[in-house]
Coordinates of C-alpha atoms and ligand atoms in Angstrom, one line a residue:
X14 CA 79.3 81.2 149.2
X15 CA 82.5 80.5 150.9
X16 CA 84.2 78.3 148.0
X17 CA 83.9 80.4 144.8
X18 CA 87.4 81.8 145.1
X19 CA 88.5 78.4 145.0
X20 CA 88.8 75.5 141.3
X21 CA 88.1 79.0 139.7
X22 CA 88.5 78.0 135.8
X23 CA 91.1 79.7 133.8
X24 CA 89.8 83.1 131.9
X25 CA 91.1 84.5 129.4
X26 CA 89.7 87.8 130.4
X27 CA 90.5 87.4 134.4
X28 CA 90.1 90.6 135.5
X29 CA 86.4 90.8 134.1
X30 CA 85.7 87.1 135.5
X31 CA 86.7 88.0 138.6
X32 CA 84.3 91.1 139.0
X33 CA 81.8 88.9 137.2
X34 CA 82.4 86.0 140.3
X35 CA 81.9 89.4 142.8
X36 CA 78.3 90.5 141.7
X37 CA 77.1 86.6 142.3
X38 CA 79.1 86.5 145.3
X39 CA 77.5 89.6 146.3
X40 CA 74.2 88.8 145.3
X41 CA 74.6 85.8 147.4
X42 CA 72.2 85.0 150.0
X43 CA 73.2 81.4 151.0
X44 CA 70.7 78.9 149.1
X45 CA 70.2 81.7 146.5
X46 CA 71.1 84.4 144.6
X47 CA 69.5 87.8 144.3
X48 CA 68.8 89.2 140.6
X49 CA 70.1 92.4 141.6
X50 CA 69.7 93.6 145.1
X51 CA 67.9 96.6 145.1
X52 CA 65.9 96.1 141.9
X53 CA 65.0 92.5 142.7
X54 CA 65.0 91.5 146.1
X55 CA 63.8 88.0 145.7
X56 CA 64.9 84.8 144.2
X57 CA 63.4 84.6 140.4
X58 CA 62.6 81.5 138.6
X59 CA 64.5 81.7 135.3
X60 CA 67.4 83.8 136.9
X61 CA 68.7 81.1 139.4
X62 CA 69.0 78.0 136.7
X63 CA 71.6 80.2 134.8
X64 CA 72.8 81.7 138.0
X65 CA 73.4 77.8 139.2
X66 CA 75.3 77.1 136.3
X67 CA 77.8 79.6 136.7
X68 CA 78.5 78.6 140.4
X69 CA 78.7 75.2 139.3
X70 CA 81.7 75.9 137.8
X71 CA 83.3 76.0 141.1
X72 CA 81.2 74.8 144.0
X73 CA 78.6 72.4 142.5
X74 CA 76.8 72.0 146.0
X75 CA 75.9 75.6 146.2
X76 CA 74.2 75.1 142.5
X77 CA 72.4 72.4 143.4
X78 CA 71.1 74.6 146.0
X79 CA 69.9 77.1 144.1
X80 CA 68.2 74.5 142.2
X81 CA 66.4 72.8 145.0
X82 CA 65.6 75.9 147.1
X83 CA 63.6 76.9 143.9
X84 CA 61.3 73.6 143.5
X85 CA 60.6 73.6 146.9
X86 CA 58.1 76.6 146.5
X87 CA 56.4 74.3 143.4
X88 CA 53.2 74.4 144.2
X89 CA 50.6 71.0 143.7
X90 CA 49.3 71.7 140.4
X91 CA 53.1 71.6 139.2
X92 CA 53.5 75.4 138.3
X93 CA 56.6 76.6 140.1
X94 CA 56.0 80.5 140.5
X95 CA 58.3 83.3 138.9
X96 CA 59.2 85.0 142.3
X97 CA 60.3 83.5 145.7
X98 CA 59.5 85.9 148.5
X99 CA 61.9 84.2 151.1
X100 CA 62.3 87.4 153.3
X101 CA 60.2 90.6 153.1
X102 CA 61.3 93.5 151.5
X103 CA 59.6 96.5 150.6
X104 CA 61.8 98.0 148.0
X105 CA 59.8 96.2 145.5
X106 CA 56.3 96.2 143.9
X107 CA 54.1 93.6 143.9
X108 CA 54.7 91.9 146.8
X109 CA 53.2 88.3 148.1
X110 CA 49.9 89.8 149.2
X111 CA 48.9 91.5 145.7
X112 CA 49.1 87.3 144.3
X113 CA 47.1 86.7 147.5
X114 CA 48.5 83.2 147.2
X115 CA 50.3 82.7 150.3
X116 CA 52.5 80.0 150.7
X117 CA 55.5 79.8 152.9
X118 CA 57.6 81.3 151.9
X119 CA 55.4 83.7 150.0
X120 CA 55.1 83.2 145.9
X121 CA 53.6 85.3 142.6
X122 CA 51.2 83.6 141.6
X123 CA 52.7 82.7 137.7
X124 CA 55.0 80.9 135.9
X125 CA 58.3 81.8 133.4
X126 CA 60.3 80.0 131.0
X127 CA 60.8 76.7 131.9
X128 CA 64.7 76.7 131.0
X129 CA 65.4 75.0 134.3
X130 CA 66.5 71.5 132.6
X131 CA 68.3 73.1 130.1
X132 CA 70.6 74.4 132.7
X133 CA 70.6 71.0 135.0
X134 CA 72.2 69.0 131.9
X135 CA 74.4 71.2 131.8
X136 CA 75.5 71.0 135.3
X137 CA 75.5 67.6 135.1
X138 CA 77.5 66.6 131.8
X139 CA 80.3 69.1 133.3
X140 CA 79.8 67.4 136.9
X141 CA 83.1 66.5 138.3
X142 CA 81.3 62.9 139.4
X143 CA 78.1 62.6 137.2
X144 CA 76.9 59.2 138.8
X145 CA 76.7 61.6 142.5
X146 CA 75.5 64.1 140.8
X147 CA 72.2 62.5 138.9
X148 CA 71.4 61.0 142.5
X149 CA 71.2 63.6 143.7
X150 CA 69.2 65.2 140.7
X151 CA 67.1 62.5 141.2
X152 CA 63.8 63.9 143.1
X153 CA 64.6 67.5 141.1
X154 CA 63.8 65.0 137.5
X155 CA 60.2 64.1 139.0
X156 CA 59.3 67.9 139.9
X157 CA 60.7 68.9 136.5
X158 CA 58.8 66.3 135.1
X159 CA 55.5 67.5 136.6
X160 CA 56.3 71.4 135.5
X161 CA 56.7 70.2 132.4
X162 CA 53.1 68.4 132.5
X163 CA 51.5 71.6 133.9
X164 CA 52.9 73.5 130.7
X165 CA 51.4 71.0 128.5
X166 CA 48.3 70.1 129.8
X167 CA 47.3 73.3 132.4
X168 CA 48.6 75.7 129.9
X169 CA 47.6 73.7 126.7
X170 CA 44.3 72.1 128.1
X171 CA 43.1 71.5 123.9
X172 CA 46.2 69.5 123.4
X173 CA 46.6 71.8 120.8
X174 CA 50.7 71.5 121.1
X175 CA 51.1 76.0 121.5
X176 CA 51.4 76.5 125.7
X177 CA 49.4 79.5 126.6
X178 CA 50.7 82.1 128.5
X179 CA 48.5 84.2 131.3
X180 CA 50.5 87.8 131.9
X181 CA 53.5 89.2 130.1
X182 CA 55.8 88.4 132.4
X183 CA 55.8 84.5 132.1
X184 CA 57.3 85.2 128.7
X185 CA 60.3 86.7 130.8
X186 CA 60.4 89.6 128.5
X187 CA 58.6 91.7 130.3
X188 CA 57.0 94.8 128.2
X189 CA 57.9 93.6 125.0
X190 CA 56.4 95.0 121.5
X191 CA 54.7 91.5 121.2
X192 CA 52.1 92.4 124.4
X193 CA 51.2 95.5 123.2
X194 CA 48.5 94.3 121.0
X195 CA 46.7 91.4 123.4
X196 CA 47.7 94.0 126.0
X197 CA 45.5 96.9 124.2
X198 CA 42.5 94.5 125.0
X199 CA 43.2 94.5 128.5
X200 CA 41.4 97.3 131.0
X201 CA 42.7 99.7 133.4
X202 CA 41.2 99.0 135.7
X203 CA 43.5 99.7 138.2
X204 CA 46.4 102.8 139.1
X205 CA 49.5 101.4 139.9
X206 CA 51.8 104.6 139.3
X207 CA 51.9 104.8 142.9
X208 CA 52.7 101.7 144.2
X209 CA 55.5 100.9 141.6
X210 CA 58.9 100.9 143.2
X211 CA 61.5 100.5 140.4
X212 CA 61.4 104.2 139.7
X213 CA 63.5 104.4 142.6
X214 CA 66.3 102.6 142.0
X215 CA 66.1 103.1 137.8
X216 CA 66.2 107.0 138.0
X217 CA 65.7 107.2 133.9
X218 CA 61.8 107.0 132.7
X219 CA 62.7 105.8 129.5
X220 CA 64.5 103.1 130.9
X221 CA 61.3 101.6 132.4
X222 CA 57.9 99.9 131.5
X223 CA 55.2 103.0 131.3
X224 CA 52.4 103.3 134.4
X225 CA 49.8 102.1 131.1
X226 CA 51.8 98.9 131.2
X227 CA 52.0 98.5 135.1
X228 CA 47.8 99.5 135.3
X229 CA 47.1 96.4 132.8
X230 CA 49.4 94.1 134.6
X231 CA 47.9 95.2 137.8
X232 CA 44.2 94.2 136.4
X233 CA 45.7 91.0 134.8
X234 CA 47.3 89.7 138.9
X235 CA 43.8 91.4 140.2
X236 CA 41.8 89.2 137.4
X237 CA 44.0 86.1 139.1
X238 CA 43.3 86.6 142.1
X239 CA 39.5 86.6 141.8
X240 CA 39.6 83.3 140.4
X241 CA 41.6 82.1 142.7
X242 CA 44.2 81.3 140.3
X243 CA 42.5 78.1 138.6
X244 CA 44.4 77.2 136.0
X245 CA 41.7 76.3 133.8
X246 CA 39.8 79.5 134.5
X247 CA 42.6 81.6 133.9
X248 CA 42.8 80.1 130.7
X249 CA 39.2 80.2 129.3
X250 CA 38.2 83.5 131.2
X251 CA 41.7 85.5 131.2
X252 CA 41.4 88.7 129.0
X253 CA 45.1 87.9 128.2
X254 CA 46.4 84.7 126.3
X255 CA 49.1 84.5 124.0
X256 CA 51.7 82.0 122.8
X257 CA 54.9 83.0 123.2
X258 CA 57.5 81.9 120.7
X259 CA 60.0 82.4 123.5
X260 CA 58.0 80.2 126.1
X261 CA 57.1 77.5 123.3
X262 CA 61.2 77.2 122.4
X263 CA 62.3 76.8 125.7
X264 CA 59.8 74.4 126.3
X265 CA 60.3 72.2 123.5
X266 CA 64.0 72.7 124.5
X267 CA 63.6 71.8 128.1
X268 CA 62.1 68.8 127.0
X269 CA 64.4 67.2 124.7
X270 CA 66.9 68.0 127.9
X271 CA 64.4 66.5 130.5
X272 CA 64.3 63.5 128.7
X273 CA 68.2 63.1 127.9
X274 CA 68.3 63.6 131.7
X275 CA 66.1 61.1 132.7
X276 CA 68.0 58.7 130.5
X277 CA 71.0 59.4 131.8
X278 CA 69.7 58.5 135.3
X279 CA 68.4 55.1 134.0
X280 CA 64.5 56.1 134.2
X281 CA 64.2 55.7 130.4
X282 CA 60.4 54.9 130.6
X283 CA 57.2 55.2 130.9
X284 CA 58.2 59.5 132.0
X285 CA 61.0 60.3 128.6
X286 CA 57.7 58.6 126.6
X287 CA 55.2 61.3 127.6
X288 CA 57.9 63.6 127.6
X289 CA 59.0 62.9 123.9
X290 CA 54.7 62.7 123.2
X291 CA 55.1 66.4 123.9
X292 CA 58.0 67.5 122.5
X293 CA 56.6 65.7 119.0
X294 CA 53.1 67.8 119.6
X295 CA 54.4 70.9 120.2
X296 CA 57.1 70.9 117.4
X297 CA 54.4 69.8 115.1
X298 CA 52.1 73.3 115.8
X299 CA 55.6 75.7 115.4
X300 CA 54.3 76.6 111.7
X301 CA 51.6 78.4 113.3
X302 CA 53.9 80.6 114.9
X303 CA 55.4 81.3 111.2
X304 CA 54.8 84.3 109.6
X305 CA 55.5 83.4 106.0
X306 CA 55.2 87.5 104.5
X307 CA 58.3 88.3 107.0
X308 CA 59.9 85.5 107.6
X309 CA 59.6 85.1 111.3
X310 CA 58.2 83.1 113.9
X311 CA 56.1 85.7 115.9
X312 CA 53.5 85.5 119.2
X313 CA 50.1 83.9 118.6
X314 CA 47.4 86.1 120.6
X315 CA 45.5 82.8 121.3
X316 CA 42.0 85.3 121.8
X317 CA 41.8 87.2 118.9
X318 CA 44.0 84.1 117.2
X319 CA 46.3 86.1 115.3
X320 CA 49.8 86.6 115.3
X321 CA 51.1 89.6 116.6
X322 CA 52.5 92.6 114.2
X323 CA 56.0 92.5 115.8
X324 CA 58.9 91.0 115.7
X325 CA 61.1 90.2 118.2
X326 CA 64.5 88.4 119.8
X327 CA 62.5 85.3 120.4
X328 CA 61.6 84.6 117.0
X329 CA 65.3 83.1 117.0
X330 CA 64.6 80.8 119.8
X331 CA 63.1 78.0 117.5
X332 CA 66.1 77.7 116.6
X333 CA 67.5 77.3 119.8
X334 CA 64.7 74.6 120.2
X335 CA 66.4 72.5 117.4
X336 CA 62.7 73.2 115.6
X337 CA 63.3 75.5 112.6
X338 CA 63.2 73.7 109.1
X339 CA 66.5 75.2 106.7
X340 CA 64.4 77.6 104.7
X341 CA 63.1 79.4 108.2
X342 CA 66.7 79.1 109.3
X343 CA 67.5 81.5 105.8
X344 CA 64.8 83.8 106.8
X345 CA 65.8 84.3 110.3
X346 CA 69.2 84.7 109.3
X347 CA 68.6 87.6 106.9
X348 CA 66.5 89.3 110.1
X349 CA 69.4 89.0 112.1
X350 CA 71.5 90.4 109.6
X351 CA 69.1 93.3 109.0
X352 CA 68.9 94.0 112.6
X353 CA 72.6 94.2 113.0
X354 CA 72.9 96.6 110.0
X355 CA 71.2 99.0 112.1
X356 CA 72.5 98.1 115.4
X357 CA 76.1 98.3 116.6
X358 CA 75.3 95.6 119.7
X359 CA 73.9 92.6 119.3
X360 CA 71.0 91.5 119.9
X361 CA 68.1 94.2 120.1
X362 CA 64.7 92.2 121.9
X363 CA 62.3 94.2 119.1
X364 CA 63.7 94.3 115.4
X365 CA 64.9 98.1 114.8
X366 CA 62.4 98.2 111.5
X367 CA 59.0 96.9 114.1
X368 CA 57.0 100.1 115.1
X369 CA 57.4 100.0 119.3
X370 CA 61.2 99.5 118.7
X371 CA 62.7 101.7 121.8
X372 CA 66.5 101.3 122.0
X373 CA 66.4 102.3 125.6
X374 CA 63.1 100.7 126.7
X375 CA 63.6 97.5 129.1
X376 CA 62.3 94.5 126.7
X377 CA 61.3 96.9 123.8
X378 CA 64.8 97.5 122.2
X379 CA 68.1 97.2 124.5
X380 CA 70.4 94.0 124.3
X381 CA 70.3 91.4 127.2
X382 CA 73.3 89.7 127.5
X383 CA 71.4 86.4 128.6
X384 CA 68.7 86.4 126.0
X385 CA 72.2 86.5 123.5
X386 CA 73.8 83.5 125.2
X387 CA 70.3 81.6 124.0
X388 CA 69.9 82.7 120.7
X389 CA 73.8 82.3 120.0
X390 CA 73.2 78.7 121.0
X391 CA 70.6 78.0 118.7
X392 CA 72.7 79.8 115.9
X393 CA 75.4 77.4 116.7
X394 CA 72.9 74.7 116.6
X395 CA 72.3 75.4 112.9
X396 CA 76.2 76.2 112.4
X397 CA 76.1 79.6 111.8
X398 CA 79.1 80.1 114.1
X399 CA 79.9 83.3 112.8
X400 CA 76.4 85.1 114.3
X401 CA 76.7 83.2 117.2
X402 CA 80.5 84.6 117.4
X403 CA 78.8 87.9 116.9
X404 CA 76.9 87.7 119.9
X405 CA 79.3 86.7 122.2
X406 CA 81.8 89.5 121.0
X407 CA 78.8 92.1 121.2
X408 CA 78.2 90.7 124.8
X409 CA 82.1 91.1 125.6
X410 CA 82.5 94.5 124.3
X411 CA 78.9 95.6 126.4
X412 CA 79.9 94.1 129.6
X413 CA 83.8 95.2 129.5
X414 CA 82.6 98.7 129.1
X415 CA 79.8 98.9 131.4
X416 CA 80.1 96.4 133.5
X417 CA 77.6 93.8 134.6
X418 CA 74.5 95.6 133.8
X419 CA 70.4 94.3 133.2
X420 CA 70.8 95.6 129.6
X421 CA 72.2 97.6 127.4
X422 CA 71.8 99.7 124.2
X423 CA 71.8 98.4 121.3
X424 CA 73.4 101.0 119.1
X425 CA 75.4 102.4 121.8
X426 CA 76.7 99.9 124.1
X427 CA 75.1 102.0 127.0
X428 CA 74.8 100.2 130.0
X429 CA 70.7 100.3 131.5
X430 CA 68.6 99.5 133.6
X431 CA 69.4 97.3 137.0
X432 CA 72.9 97.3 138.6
X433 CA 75.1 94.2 139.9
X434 CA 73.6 91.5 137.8
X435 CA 73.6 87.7 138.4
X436 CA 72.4 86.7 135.4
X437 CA 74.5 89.1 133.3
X438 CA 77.4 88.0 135.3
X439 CA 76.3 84.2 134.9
X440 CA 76.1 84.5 131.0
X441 CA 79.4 85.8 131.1
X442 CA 81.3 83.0 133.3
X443 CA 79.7 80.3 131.5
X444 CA 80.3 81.4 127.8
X445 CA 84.1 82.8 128.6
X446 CA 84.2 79.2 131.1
X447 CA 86.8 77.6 128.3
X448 CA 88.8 79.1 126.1
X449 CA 86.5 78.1 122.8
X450 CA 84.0 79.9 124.7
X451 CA 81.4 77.1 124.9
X452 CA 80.8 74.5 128.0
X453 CA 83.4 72.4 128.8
X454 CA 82.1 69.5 127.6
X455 CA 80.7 70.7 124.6
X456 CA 77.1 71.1 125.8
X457 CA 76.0 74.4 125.3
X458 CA 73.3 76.7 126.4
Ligands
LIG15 C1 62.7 91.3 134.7 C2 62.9 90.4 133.5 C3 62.7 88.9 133.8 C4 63.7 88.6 135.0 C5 63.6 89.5 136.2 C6 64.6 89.3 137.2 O1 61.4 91.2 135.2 O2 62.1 90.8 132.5 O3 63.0 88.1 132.7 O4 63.5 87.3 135.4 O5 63.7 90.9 135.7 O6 65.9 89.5 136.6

C-alpha cells in the first residue's frame, strides 16, 4: 500500500494514528488486508469492509480493492463466504479442505454479517469524486444486491422476515453466551483439541473458545459438508439455527444503505423496491426478538423457537438498525447503564449480570473496539450522544494503553487475545478521522 503515508487526515491523537496506519499497512497484502497475521492468515468477510473504510481515507483505490477482491469469491447462490483462502497457510485451523467447498481461491463454506454496504456508503459519501466513484461501485451494487437476496430468501426460505443463521460464527461473535444453549443441542461428534491452532499464538486458555466449543463447530462444518452445503438443507436439517439479533440489525441496516446506494447511482427501481419489501418484513418480525421481562432484544433459537436466556452486546444493534420503538430505546439504555456500573470499559459482548459472562473469554465478556464503533452509532442514532461518547472514550483509553489489540477487558482495560489488528486499527482511524470524531461528511458507522 504504497500511498497511505500520503492526504493522511489530521488527528488529534497523531502518534496513535500513525501506529494505527502501521498495523494496516503491515497487515497489508496488496488487494487485502490480513485480520491479524498470525492469528488470521486470510482475508475475512466483515473485517475488510471496515478495513476498506479506513484506507479510504487516504487511497480510495486500494479500498475499492479490498472490496472487489472480496465479491469475487461470491459464490452463485449469492452467499459470499466468511474466509478467503487466497494463499495457503498452515498456522490456522480449519482450512479450505475441512469446508470441502473448493473454489479458487479456496473459501469456508458460510456467511457473516452482511455490513458490507454499510461501509461502501460510507466510502462513497466521503469519496473525493462521488460520480467516479459510484461507477465504479457499479457491478459491486448488483452482487450486493444478490447477497442481500440470499439472506432473505436462502436464509429466510418462510418469508418469515427473522434470517437464520447456520454456525456461530456467521454471527461474527464467535462463542458468545447466546450459542451456548442451541449449541448444548449440538453433538460431539468430533475431537478437534488437536487440530486447533490458535493455542499457539494466544498462549492464555482463558482467552480462547474451550475444545467443547471447537468439537461442536467441528460437527456443525462436518454436518455442512455432508449435504453438500444446500442452502435449503442446511436450513430444515441443520441441528443449529438461530436468529441473531446482531445478523438481523445489520441486515436491516445494510439494506436501508443498499438502497440509498442504488439511488444515488440512478437505479432507483425495480432492485431499491425489493430491497425496501425486505427491509419493511424484517423490521416488522423485530418484536419477536424482544424480551419484554428484561428489556432486551435477545437470539431466537429458530429449533426449539425460544429466545435465548442471555443477553448480549447485540441486543443494542436494533438500534443501530434504526428499528427500536422509544420505549425499547429506555430499556436498552438502562442495560447499558447497568452494564457500565459494573464495568470500567465499555462495551462488554455478554451483560456482566447473564450467567456465562467471562470478562476474559473471546466473545463471552471482553470489549471489542469494533463492535463499540456500531453500537455507538446506533446510540447516536437515537441521540444519546453521551453513551455513544462513552464508547468512543472507553475505546481511546483501551487502545492508547494497549495498543491495537482483538479485545480487551472490560473491567480492566487489559489488552487480549490477537496482536496487530486491522479492524481494531480501522475503528480507530475512522472514528478519530475528524475532529467531532464522526465521518467527514456526517455519515456515520
Ligand atoms: C474472529 C471474530 C470474527 C472476525 C474474525 C477475524 O473469528 O469472532 O468476528 O471476523 O475473528 O477477525
Amino acid at each position: 500500500m504504497t500511498t497511505l503515508n500520503k492526504n493522511m487526515p489530521t488527528y488529534r491523537d497523531a502518534e496513535l494514528a500513525k501506529a494505527a496506519w502501521d498495523v494496516l499497512k503491515a497487515n497489508d497484502r496488496g488487494r487485502y488486508t490480513l485480520p491479524s497475521p498470525k492469528l488470521f492468515p486470510f482475508q475475512w468477510n466483515w473485517d475488510s469492509p471496515l478495513v476498506a473504510m479506513a484506507i479510504s481515507l487516504v487511497d480510495e483505490d486500494r479500498a475499492f480493492q479490498e472490496i472487489e477482491i472480496l465479491l469475487e469469491s461470491q459464490w452463485a447462490s449469492g452467499m459470499v463466504p466468511h474466509i478467503i483462502y487466497h494463499v495457503p497457510s498452515d498456522g490456522y485451523f480449519p482450512g479450505p479442505e475441512v469446508w470441502g467447498c473448493g473454489g479458487v481461491p479456496p473459501t469456508s463454506a458460510i456467511s457473516q454479517p452482511p455490513i458490507l454496504a454499510t461501509c461502501l456508503l460510507y466510502i462513497i459519501e466521503n469519496s473525493k469524486d462521488q460520480a467516479e466513484a459510484l461507477r465504479r461501485a457499479d457491478p459491486i451494487l448488483t452482487k450486493l444486491t444478490n447477497w442481500h437476496r440470499w439472506w432473505h430468501t436462502q436464509r429466510d426460505p418462510e418469508g418469515s422476515g427473522l434470517v437464520s443463521i447456520i454456525h456461530p460464527w456467521e454471527s461474527g461473535r464467535d462463542n458468545s453466551v447466546d450459542w451456548d444453549s442451541p449449541l448444548s443441542a449440538v453433538e460431539m461428534k468430533y475431537d478437534a483439541s488437536s487440530l486447533r491452532k490458535d493455542r499457539h499464538h494466544v498462549q492464555d486458555d482463558a482467552e480462547r473458545p474451550t475444545d467443547d466449543f471447537y468439537n461442536r463447530i467441528l460437527t456443525l462444518i462436518k454436518f455442512g459438508k455432508s449435504v453438500g452445503w444446500d442452502d435449503l438443507k442446511m436450513i430444515t436439517e441443520s441441528p443449529f439455527r438461530v436468529c441473531d439479533v446482531g445478523v438481523q440489525s445489520i441486515l436491516i441496516r445494510a439494506d436501508e444503505d443498499l438502497s440509498t446506494l442504488l439511488k444515488l447511482a440512478g437505479r432507483e427501481g425495480r432492485e431499491t423496491e425489493e430491497i425496501d419489501s425486505w427491509m419493511t418484513r424484517s423490521k416488522a418480525a423485530m418484536g419477536r426478538l424482544w424480551h419484554a421481562k428484561s428489556g432486551s432484544f435477545r437470539a431466537l433459537d429458530l429449533i426449539k423457537n425460544e429466545l435465548v436466556p442471555s443477553v448480549s452486546a447485540a441486543t443494542f444493534l436494533p438500534m443501530y438498525a434504526g428499528c427500536a420503538t422509544d420505549a425499547q430505546v429506555k430499556c436498552l439504555s438502562k442495560v447499558f447503564e447497568k452494564a457500565m456500573s459494573e464495568c470500567k470499559f465499555s462495551v462488554p459482548q455478554t451483560m456482566p449480570d447473564t450467567p456465562g459472562f467471562d470478562p476474559k473469554n473471546y466473545s463471552r465478556g471482553p470489549s471489542w473496539p469494533f463492535f463499540n464503533r456500531i453500537v455507538a452509532d446506533g446510540f447516536k442514532r437515537y441521540g444519546l450522544t453521551n453513551l455513544s461518547d462513552r464508547l468512543r472514550e472507553d475505546t481511546h483509553a483501551m487502545i492508547s494503553a494497549q495498543g491495537f489489540r482483538e479485545y480487551y477487558h472490560p473491567s480492566t482495560g487489559e489488552g487480549l487475545g490477537g496482536e496487530q489488528f486491522a479492524w481494531t486499527a480501522a475503528a480507530w482511524l475512522i472514528w478519530a478521522g475528524t475532529p467531532a470524531g464522526g465521518a467527514t461528511t456526517g455519515v456515520s458507522i
